[in-house]
Short mmCIF file of C-alpha atoms in Angstrom, two decimals:
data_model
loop_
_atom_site.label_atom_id
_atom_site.label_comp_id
_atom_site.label_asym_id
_atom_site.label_seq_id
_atom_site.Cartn_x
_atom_site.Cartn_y
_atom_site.Cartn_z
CA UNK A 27 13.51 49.95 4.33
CA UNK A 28 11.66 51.03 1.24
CA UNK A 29 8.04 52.63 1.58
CA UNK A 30 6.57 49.47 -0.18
CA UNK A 31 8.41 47.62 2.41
CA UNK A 32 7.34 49.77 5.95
CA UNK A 33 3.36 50.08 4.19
CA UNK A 34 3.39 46.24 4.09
CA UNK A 35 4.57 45.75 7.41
CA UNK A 36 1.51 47.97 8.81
CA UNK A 37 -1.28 47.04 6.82
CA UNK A 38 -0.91 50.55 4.92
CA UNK A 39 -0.77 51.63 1.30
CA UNK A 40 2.66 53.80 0.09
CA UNK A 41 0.39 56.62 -0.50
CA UNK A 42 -0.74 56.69 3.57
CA UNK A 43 3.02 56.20 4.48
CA UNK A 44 3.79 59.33 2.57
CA UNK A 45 0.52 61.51 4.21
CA UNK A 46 1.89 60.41 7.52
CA UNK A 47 5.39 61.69 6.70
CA UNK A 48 3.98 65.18 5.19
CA UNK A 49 1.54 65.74 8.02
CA UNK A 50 4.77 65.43 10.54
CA UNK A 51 3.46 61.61 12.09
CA UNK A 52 6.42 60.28 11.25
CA UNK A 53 10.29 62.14 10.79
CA UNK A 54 11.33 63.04 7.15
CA UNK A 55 11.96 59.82 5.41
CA UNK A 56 16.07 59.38 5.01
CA UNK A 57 16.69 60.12 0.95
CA UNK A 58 19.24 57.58 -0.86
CA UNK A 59 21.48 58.97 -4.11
CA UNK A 60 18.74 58.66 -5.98
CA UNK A 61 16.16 60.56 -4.09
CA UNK A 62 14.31 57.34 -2.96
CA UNK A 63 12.75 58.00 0.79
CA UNK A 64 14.34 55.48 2.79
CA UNK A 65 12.74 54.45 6.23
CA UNK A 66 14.21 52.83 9.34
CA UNK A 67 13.09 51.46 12.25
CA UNK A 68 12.19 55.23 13.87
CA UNK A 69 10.14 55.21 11.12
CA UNK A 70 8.43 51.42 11.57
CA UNK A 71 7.78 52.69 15.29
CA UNK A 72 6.10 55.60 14.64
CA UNK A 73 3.85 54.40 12.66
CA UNK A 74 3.24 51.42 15.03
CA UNK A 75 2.66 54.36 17.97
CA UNK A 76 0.19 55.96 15.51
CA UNK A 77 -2.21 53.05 14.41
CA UNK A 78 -2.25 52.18 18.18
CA UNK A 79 -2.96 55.67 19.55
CA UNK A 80 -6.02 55.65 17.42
CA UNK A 81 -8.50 53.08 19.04
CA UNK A 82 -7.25 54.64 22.49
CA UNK A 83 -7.93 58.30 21.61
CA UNK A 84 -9.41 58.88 18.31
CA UNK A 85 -7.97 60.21 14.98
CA UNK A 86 -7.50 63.85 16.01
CA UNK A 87 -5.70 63.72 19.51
CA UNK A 88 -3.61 60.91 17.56
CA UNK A 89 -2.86 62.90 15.00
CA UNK A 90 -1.90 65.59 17.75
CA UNK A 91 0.04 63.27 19.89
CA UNK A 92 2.54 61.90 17.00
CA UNK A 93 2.87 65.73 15.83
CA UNK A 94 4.39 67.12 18.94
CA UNK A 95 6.37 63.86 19.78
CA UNK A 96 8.35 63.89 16.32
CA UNK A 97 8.34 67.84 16.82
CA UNK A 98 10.37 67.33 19.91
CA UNK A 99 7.55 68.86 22.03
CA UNK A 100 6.67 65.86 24.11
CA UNK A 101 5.22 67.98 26.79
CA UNK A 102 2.45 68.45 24.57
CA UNK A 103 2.05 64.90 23.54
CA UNK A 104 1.63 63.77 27.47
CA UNK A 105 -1.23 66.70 28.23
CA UNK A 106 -3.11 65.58 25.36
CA UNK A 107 -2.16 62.06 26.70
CA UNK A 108 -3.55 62.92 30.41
CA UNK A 109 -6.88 64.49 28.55
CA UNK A 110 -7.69 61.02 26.65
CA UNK A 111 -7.21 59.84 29.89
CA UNK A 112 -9.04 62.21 31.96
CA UNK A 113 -12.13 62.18 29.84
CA UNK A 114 -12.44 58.35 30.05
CA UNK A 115 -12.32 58.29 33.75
CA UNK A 116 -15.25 61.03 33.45
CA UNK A 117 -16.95 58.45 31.31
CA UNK A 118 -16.35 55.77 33.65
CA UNK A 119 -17.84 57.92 36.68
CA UNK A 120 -20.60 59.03 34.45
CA UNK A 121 -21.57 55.22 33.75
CA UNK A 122 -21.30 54.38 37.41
CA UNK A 123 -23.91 57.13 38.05
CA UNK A 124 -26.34 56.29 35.17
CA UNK A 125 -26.29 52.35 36.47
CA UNK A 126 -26.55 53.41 39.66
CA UNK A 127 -29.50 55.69 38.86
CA UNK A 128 -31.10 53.08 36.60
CA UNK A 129 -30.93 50.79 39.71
CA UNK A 130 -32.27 53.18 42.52
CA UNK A 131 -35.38 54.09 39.64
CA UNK A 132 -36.08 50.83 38.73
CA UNK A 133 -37.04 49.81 42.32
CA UNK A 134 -39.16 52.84 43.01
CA UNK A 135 -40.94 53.00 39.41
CA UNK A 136 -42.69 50.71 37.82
CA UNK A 137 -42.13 49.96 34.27
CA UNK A 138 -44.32 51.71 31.48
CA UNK A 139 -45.10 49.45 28.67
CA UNK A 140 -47.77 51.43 25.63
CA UNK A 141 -50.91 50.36 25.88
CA UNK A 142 -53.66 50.68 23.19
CA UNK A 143 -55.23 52.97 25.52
CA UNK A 144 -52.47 55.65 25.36
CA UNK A 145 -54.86 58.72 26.66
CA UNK A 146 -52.96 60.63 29.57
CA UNK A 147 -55.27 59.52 31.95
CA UNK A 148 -54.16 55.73 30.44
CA UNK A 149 -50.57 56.58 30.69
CA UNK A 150 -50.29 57.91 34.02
CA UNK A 151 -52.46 55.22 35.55
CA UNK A 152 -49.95 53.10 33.88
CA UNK A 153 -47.30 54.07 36.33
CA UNK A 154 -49.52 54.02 39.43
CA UNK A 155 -50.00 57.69 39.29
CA UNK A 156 -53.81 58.88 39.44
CA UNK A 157 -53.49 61.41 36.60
CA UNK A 158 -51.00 63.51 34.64
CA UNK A 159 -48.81 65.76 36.75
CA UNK A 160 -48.88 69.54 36.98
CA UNK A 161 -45.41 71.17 37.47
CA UNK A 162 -46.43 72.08 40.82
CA UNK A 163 -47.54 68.41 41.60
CA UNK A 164 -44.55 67.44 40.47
CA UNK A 165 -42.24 69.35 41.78
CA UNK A 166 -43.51 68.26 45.26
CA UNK A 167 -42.85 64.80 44.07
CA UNK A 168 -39.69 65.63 43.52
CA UNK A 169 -38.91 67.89 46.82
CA UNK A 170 -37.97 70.66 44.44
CA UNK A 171 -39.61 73.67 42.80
CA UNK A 172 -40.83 74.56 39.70
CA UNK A 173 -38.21 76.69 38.77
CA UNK A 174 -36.16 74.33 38.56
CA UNK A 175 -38.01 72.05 36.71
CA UNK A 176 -38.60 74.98 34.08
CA UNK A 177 -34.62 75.75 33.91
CA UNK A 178 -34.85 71.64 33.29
CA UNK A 179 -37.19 72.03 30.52
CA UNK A 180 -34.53 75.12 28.86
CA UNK A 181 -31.78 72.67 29.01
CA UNK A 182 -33.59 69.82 27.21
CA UNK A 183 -33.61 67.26 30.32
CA UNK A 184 -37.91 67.36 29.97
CA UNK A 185 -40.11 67.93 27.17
CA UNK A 186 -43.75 67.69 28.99
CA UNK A 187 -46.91 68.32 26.80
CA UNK A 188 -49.02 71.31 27.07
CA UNK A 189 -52.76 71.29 27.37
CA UNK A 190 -54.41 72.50 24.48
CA UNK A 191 -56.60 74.74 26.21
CA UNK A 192 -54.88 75.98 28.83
CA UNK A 193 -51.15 75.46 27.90
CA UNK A 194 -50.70 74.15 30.86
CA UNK A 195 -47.50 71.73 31.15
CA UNK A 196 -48.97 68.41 31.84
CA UNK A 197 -46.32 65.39 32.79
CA UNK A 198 -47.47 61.85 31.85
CA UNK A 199 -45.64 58.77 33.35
CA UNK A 200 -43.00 58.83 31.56
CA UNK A 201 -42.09 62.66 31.81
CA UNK A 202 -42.51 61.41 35.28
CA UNK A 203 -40.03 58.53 35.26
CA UNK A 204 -37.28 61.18 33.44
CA UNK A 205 -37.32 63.98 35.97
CA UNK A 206 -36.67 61.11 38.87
CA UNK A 207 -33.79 60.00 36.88
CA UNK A 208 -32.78 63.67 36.24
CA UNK A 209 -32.73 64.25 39.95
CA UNK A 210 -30.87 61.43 40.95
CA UNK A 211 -28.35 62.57 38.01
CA UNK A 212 -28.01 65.85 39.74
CA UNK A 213 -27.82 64.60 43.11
CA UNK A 214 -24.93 62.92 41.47
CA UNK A 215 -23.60 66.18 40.42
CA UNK A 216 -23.93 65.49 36.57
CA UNK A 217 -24.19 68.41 34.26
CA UNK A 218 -27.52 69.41 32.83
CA UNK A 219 -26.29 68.64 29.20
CA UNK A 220 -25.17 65.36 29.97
CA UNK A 221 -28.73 64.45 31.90
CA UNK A 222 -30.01 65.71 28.93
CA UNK A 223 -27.58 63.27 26.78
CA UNK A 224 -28.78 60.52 28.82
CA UNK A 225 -32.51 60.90 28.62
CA UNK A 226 -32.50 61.23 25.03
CA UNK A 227 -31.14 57.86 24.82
CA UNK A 228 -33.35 56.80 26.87
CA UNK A 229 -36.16 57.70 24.77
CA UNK A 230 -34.57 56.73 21.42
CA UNK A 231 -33.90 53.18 23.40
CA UNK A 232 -37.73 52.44 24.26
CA UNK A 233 -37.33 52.55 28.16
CA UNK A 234 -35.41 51.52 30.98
CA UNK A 235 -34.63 47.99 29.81
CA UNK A 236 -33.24 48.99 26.59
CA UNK A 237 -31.01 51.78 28.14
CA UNK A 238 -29.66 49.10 30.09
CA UNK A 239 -28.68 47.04 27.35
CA UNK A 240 -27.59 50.34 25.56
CA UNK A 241 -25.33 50.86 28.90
CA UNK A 242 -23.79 47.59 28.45
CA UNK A 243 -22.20 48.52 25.09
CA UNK A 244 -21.05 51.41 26.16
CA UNK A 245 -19.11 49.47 29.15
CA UNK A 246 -17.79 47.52 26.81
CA UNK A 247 -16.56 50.60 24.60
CA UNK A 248 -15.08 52.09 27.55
CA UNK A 249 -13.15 48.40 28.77
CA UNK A 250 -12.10 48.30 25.01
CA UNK A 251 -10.71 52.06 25.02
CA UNK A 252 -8.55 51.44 28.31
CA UNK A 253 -6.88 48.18 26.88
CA UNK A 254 -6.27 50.49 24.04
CA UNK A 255 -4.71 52.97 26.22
CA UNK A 256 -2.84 50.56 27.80
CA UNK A 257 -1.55 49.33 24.15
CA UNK A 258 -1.01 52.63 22.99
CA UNK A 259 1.46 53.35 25.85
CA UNK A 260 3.98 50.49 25.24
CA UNK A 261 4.01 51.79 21.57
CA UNK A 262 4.25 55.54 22.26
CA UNK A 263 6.98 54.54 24.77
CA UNK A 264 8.73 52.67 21.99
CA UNK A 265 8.70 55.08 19.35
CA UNK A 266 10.45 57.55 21.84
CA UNK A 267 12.92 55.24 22.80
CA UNK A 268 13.72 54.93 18.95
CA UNK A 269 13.37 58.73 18.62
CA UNK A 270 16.31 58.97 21.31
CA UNK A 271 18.20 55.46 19.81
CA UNK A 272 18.38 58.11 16.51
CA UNK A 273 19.21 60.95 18.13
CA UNK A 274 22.40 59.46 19.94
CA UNK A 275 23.46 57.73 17.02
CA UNK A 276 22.95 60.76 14.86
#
């Protein structure tokens, strides 16, 4: 078929058809008497396996995936297969923790709302504590020590204030409410940077409800990625069944 012919047939410009062909996506287009590329079905494949790969595992491991399988090095293609798979079942895992954290913290804190009274002492008796925390006051909250809340604090998981006078860290409800999730997050055996991953969205989402919500959409990115997996398979396995079609045909 002509390049006008396999762009239209894939929602893609002549232009893209040819950048796929350069960057090794596709084979070498087939050249006619006149020097015309000429594409075949191989070709239509490929590019089917390519614009489905991408929802499944982004532009890059795509891009890396369609390399080695027209290079004949489809070893590489399936590891870099297995690691878009791998790191959504860590994502899936990681989800089931968060919820699952969300849910234990929800029934043993209560919910901080601002109040025009937003003094520390206001704050904290918000959440049913009687004042701010110390680090060693809350450490025993926690059954850990303050070490370890410090080494939390390097990693970015807590961000307590300091008081002004004696630079003291002081934790306020909601400081409170993000080393209990922490802690459940560990007890999970989730990495420091991702706890710290999590909490910031928590903050940037308002509180507990809205990370909820903001959990939703991210099960619903990770349902949409494995049907795209799923899709992306049946078109990587067709492309190499072309692949091997051209090969025995010559």
């Amino acid at each position: 078929m002509r390049p006008v012919d396999l762009a239209r047939r894939h929602g893609l410009s002549t232009q893209a058809v040819r950048n796929y062909e350069d960057a090794g996506i596709i084979p070498p287009a087939h050249r006619g008497p006149t020097g015309y590329r000429d594409y075949t079905a191989t070709h239509a494949a490929g590019l089917a396996a390519h614009l489905a790969l991408v929802p499944a595992f982004g532009h890059s491991a795509s891009r890396r995936i369609m390399r080695a399988v027209t290079g004949g090095r489809l070893d590489e293609a399936l590891e870099c297969v297995d690691e878009g798979h791998a790191l959504l079942a860590r994502d899936r895992a990681t989800l089931r923790t968060v919820e699952a954290a969300l849910s234990s913290l929800g029934a043993a804190t209560p919910a901080v709302t601002p109040a025009a009274d937003s003094t520390p002492a206001a704050t904290a008796a918000a959440a049913g504590t009687r004042a701010p925390f110390s680090i060693g006051e809350l450490a025993r909250h926690l059954g850990l020590n303050p070490a370890t809340l410090r080494a939390w604090e390097r990693a970015g998981v807590l961000a307590p204030r300091r008081d002004p006078r004696t630079g003291d860290r002081r934790y306020l409800a909601p400081d409170v409410r993000d080393a209990e999730l922490a802690h459940l997050l560990r007890r999970g055996g989730q990495a420091l940077a991702a706890i710290a991953s999590v909490l910031g969205e928590l903050r940037d989402a308002g509180g507990l409800e809205a990370l909820a919500a903001t959990l939703e959409g991210w099960r619903r990115d990770l349902t949409s990625r494995g049907t795209a997996q799923l899709h992306a398979a049946g078109r990587l396995s067709a492309y190499l069944d072309a692949l091997d079609r051209s090969a025995r045909t010559g």
